[in-house]
PDB file of C-alpha atoms in Angstrom:
ATOM      1  CA  MET A   1     -18.237   3.576  -4.204  1.00 68.00           C
ATOM      2  CA  LYS A   2     -21.942   3.388  -4.940  1.00 76.00           C
ATOM      3  CA  ILE A   3     -22.349   0.589  -2.396  1.00 79.00           C
ATOM      4  CA  TRP A   4     -20.692   2.758   0.270  1.00 74.00           C
ATOM      5  CA  GLU A   5     -22.873   5.687  -0.723  1.00 79.00           C
ATOM      6  CA  THR A   6     -26.233   3.941  -1.111  1.00 79.00           C
ATOM      7  CA  GLU A   7     -25.984   0.979   1.271  1.00 76.00           C
ATOM      8  CA  THR A   8     -23.172   1.298   3.814  1.00 81.00           C
ATOM      9  CA  LEU A   9     -23.504   4.984   4.683  1.00 77.00           C
ATOM     10  CA  PRO A  10     -27.263   4.862   5.403  1.00 73.00           C
ATOM     11  CA  ILE A  11     -26.757   1.859   7.700  1.00 79.00           C
ATOM     12  CA  TYR A  12     -23.912   3.567   9.562  1.00 76.00           C
ATOM     13  CA  LYS A  13     -25.977   6.736   9.940  1.00 81.00           C
ATOM     14  CA  GLU A  14     -28.993   4.773  11.172  1.00 82.00           C
ATOM     15  CA  LYS A  15     -27.193   2.370  13.504  1.00 84.00           C
ATOM     16  CA  LEU A  16     -24.245   4.479  14.677  1.00 84.00           C
ATOM     17  CA  GLY A  17     -25.402   8.023  14.045  1.00 83.00           C
ATOM     18  CA  GLU A  18     -22.644  10.541  14.567  1.00 88.00           C
ATOM     19  CA  HIS A  19     -19.699   8.222  15.099  1.00 87.00           C
ATOM     20  CA  PRO A  20     -16.039   8.205  13.987  1.00 91.00           C
ATOM     21  CA  TRP A  21     -16.741   5.153  11.812  1.00 92.00           C
ATOM     22  CA  THR A  22     -19.452   7.104  10.004  1.00 93.00           C
ATOM     23  CA  ALA A  23     -16.858   9.805   9.333  1.00 93.00           C
ATOM     24  CA  SER A  24     -14.527   7.126   7.954  1.00 94.00           C
ATOM     25  CA  ILE A  25     -17.148   5.881   5.491  1.00 93.00           C
ATOM     26  CA  LEU A  26     -17.775   9.472   4.407  1.00 95.00           C
ATOM     27  CA  GLN A  27     -14.048   9.892   3.858  1.00 95.00           C
ATOM     28  CA  TYR A  28     -13.818   6.651   1.838  1.00 94.00           C
ATOM     29  CA  ILE A  29     -16.589   7.920  -0.439  1.00 95.00           C
ATOM     30  CA  ALA A  30     -14.765  11.249  -0.710  1.00 96.00           C
ATOM     31  CA  PHE A  31     -11.526   9.426  -1.657  1.00 95.00           C
ATOM     32  CA  ALA A  32     -13.318   7.672  -4.502  1.00 95.00           C
ATOM     33  CA  PHE A  33     -14.835  10.905  -5.803  1.00 96.00           C
ATOM     34  CA  ARG A  34     -11.485  12.668  -5.460  1.00 96.00           C
ATOM     35  CA  GLU A  35      -9.809  10.019  -7.594  1.00 95.00           C
ATOM     36  CA  LEU A  36     -12.539  10.391 -10.213  1.00 94.00           C
ATOM     37  CA  ALA A  37     -12.157  14.177 -10.015  1.00 95.00           C
ATOM     38  CA  ARG A  38      -8.498  13.934 -11.040  1.00 91.00           C
ATOM     39  CA  GLU A  39      -9.700  12.865 -14.494  1.00 92.00           C
ATOM     40  CA  ASN A  40     -12.990  14.772 -14.565  1.00 90.00           C
ATOM     41  CA  PRO A  41     -13.049  17.633 -12.031  1.00 88.00           C
ATOM     42  CA  THR A  42     -16.247  19.243 -13.299  1.00 90.00           C
ATOM     43  CA  THR A  43     -18.254  16.094 -12.679  1.00 91.00           C
ATOM     44  CA  TYR A  44     -16.780  14.774  -9.433  1.00 95.00           C
ATOM     45  CA  ALA A  45     -14.892  17.478  -7.509  1.00 96.00           C
ATOM     46  CA  ASP A  46     -18.005  18.952  -5.885  1.00 96.00           C
ATOM     47  CA  GLN A  47     -19.020  15.518  -4.586  1.00 96.00           C
ATOM     48  CA  ALA A  48     -15.492  14.931  -3.275  1.00 97.00           C
ATOM     49  CA  GLU A  49     -15.655  18.283  -1.511  1.00 97.00           C
ATOM     50  CA  ARG A  50     -19.108  17.612  -0.052  1.00 97.00           C
ATOM     51  CA  TYR A  51     -18.196  14.225   1.431  1.00 97.00           C
ATOM     52  CA  THR A  52     -14.802  15.421   2.662  1.00 98.00           C
ATOM     53  CA  LYS A  53     -16.411  18.397   4.415  1.00 98.00           C
ATOM     54  CA  GLU A  54     -19.063  16.168   5.953  1.00 97.00           C
ATOM     55  CA  ALA A  55     -16.381  13.819   7.307  1.00 97.00           C
ATOM     56  CA  LEU A  56     -14.340  16.774   8.552  1.00 98.00           C
ATOM     57  CA  HIS A  57     -17.270  18.413  10.333  1.00 97.00           C
ATOM     58  CA  LEU A  58     -18.222  15.138  11.977  1.00 97.00           C
ATOM     59  CA  ARG A  59     -14.654  14.579  13.154  1.00 97.00           C
ATOM     60  CA  GLU A  60     -14.423  18.137  14.453  1.00 97.00           C
ATOM     61  CA  ARG A  61     -17.596  17.630  16.497  1.00 96.00           C
ATOM     62  CA  LEU A  62     -16.713  14.167  17.785  1.00 96.00           C
ATOM     63  CA  LEU A  63     -12.934  14.152  18.028  1.00 96.00           C
ATOM     64  CA  GLU A  64     -12.066  17.851  18.131  1.00 94.00           C
ATOM     65  CA  VAL A  65      -8.252  18.129  17.945  1.00 96.00           C
ATOM     66  CA  HIS A  66      -7.286  14.633  16.788  1.00 96.00           C
ATOM     67  CA  GLN A  67      -5.014  13.052  14.194  1.00 96.00           C
ATOM     68  CA  ASP A  68      -8.006  12.052  12.037  1.00 96.00           C
ATOM     69  CA  THR A  69      -9.325  15.614  12.112  1.00 97.00           C
ATOM     70  CA  GLY A  70      -5.943  16.822  10.882  1.00 97.00           C
ATOM     71  CA  ARG A  71      -6.039  14.238   8.115  1.00 96.00           C
ATOM     72  CA  SER A  72      -9.495  15.430   7.084  1.00 97.00           C
ATOM     73  CA  HIS A  73      -8.165  18.991   6.715  1.00 98.00           C
ATOM     74  CA  TYR A  74      -5.329  17.597   4.601  1.00 98.00           C
ATOM     75  CA  HIS A  75      -7.749  15.636   2.402  1.00 97.00           C
ATOM     76  CA  LEU A  76      -9.953  18.699   1.921  1.00 98.00           C
ATOM     77  CA  SER A  77      -6.881  20.605   0.760  1.00 98.00           C
ATOM     78  CA  LEU A  78      -6.313  17.962  -1.938  1.00 98.00           C
ATOM     79  CA  VAL A  79      -9.847  18.500  -3.231  1.00 97.00           C
ATOM     80  CA  TYR A  80      -9.306  22.261  -3.268  1.00 98.00           C
ATOM     81  CA  ILE A  81      -6.093  21.771  -5.233  1.00 97.00           C
ATOM     82  CA  ILE A  82      -7.995  19.804  -7.882  1.00 97.00           C
ATOM     83  CA  GLN A  83     -10.534  22.642  -7.985  1.00 97.00           C
ATOM     84  CA  GLU A  84      -7.710  25.208  -8.251  1.00 96.00           C
ATOM     85  CA  LYS A  85      -8.840  26.837  -4.980  1.00 98.00           C
ATOM     86  CA  LEU A  86      -5.265  27.245  -3.818  1.00 98.00           C
ATOM     87  CA  ASP A  87      -5.867  29.796  -1.057  1.00 98.00           C
ATOM     88  CA  SER A  88      -8.484  27.507   0.470  1.00 98.00           C
ATOM     89  CA  ALA A  89      -6.122  24.550   0.081  1.00 98.00           C
ATOM     90  CA  LEU A  90      -3.401  26.441   1.931  1.00 98.00           C
ATOM     91  CA  THR A  91      -5.804  27.311   4.748  1.00 98.00           C
ATOM     92  CA  GLU A  92      -6.719  23.646   5.185  1.00 98.00           C
ATOM     93  CA  LEU A  93      -3.064  22.617   5.109  1.00 98.00           C
ATOM     94  CA  GLU A  94      -2.278  25.164   7.819  1.00 98.00           C
ATOM     95  CA  LYS A  95      -5.090  23.746   9.956  1.00 98.00           C
ATOM     96  CA  ALA A  96      -3.857  20.199   9.347  1.00 98.00           C
ATOM     97  CA  LEU A  97      -0.296  21.132  10.253  1.00 98.00           C
ATOM     98  CA  GLY A  98      -1.375  22.843  13.464  1.00 97.00           C
ATOM     99  CA  ILE A  99      -3.241  19.746  14.592  1.00 97.00           C
ATOM    100  CA  GLN A 100      -0.482  17.386  13.485  1.00 97.00           C
ATOM    101  CA  GLU A 101       2.205  19.291  15.333  1.00 95.00           C
ATOM    102  CA  ASP A 102       0.072  19.513  18.482  1.00 96.00           C
ATOM    103  CA  VAL A 103      -1.139  15.917  18.475  1.00 95.00           C
ATOM    104  CA  VAL A 104       1.452  13.703  16.802  1.00 90.00           C
ATOM    105  CA  GLY A 105       4.527  15.900  16.383  1.00 90.00           C
ATOM    106  CA  VAL A 106       6.985  14.865  13.705  1.00 90.00           C
ATOM    107  CA  GLN A 107       5.348  12.000  11.838  1.00 94.00           C
ATOM    108  CA  GLN A 108       4.989  11.151   8.152  1.00 94.00           C
ATOM    109  CA  ASP A 109       1.638  13.005   7.985  1.00 95.00           C
ATOM    110  CA  THR A 110       3.374  16.160   9.211  1.00 97.00           C
ATOM    111  CA  VAL A 111       6.129  15.843   6.613  1.00 97.00           C
ATOM    112  CA  ASP A 112       3.574  15.217   3.838  1.00 97.00           C
ATOM    113  CA  THR A 113       1.578  18.282   4.871  1.00 98.00           C
ATOM    114  CA  LEU A 114       4.656  20.500   4.820  1.00 98.00           C
ATOM    115  CA  LYS A 115       5.603  19.196   1.374  1.00 98.00           C
ATOM    116  CA  MET A 116       2.115  19.914   0.042  1.00 98.00           C
ATOM    117  CA  MET A 117       2.152  23.382   1.640  1.00 98.00           C
ATOM    118  CA  ALA A 118       5.403  24.198  -0.148  1.00 98.00           C
ATOM    119  CA  ASP A 119       3.931  23.016  -3.457  1.00 98.00           C
ATOM    120  CA  VAL A 120       0.814  25.169  -3.005  1.00 98.00           C
ATOM    121  CA  LEU A 121       2.867  28.211  -1.987  1.00 98.00           C
ATOM    122  CA  LYS A 122       4.996  27.805  -5.124  1.00 98.00           C
ATOM    123  CA  ARG A 123       1.859  27.613  -7.274  1.00 98.00           C
ATOM    124  CA  LEU A 124       0.650  30.812  -5.595  1.00 98.00           C
ATOM    125  CA  GLY A 125       3.946  32.485  -6.500  1.00 98.00           C
ATOM    126  CA  ARG A 126       5.053  32.722  -2.870  1.00 98.00           C
ATOM    127  CA  ARG A 127       8.501  31.233  -3.435  1.00 98.00           C
ATOM    128  CA  GLU A 128      10.222  32.648  -0.349  1.00 98.00           C
ATOM    129  CA  GLU A 129       7.566  31.194   1.984  1.00 98.00           C
ATOM    130  CA  ALA A 130       7.672  27.927   0.056  1.00 98.00           C
ATOM    131  CA  GLU A 131      11.419  27.675   0.587  1.00 98.00           C
ATOM    132  CA  LYS A 132      11.054  28.180   4.356  1.00 98.00           C
ATOM    133  CA  ILE A 133       8.405  25.450   4.487  1.00 98.00           C
ATOM    134  CA  THR A 134      10.622  23.171   2.378  1.00 98.00           C
ATOM    135  CA  GLU A 135      13.502  23.693   4.814  1.00 98.00           C
ATOM    136  CA  ARG A 136      11.195  22.820   7.689  1.00 97.00           C
ATOM    137  CA  GLU A 137       9.945  19.726   5.822  1.00 97.00           C
ATOM    138  CA  ARG A 138      13.533  18.572   5.242  1.00 96.00           C
ATOM    139  CA  TYR A 139      14.378  19.111   8.912  1.00 96.00           C
ATOM    140  CA  TYR A 140      11.324  17.080   9.976  1.00 95.00           C
ATOM    141  CA  ARG A 141      12.135  14.389   7.423  1.00 95.00           C
ATOM    142  CA  ARG A 142      15.685  14.057   8.771  1.00 94.00           C
ATOM    143  CA  ASN A 143      14.330  13.814  12.345  1.00 91.00           C
ATOM    144  CA  LEU A 144      11.884  11.163  11.221  1.00 89.00           C
ATOM    145  CA  GLU A 145      14.570   9.169   9.414  1.00 88.00           C
ATOM    146  CA  ASP A 146      16.805   9.253  12.502  1.00 85.00           C
ATOM    147  CA  ARG A 147      14.149   7.535  14.635  1.00 77.00           C
ATOM    148  CA  PRO A 148      13.666   3.799  14.997  1.00 74.00           C
ATOM    149  CA  SER A 149      11.057   2.622  12.463  1.00 64.00           C
ATOM    150  CA  GLU A 150       8.456   1.718  15.107  1.00 57.00           C
ATOM    151  CA  MET A 151       8.307   5.395  16.172  1.00 54.00           C
ATOM    152  CA  GLN A 152       7.657   6.770  12.659  1.00 51.00           C
ATOM    153  CA  THR A 153       3.978   5.901  12.172  1.00 55.00           C
TER     154      THR A 153
END
């Protein structure tokens, strides 16, 4: 992680500037901090959030509505969940789902987002909404399972 942060990222920023690969390195750093934040949120969650937001903003500028932008919203929601910012997590999941449904349709990312949305809604005490999302997730999952495997990615 430190090598990505102190050596790789500066080179990408210098040589590539604002580029999707730079956003990927930012997201890799964010992943590492997010994993550390699971065990020690007070020390690492803010760094996970910072790098995830930086990757997201770069992807929004460069790619606009794109599968990777949707994934960045999803990853930011995971950081917010660690931080117990559940309303913010739900907002990011809704953004991710909107992009996923527009860009890729029913794919595993879409199913995962719906599952996470239902979990967050339950934690917020919004059981009825969570159940509707769970039904939708199951419907998508069945559609995904009915497809040939090469169409599921």
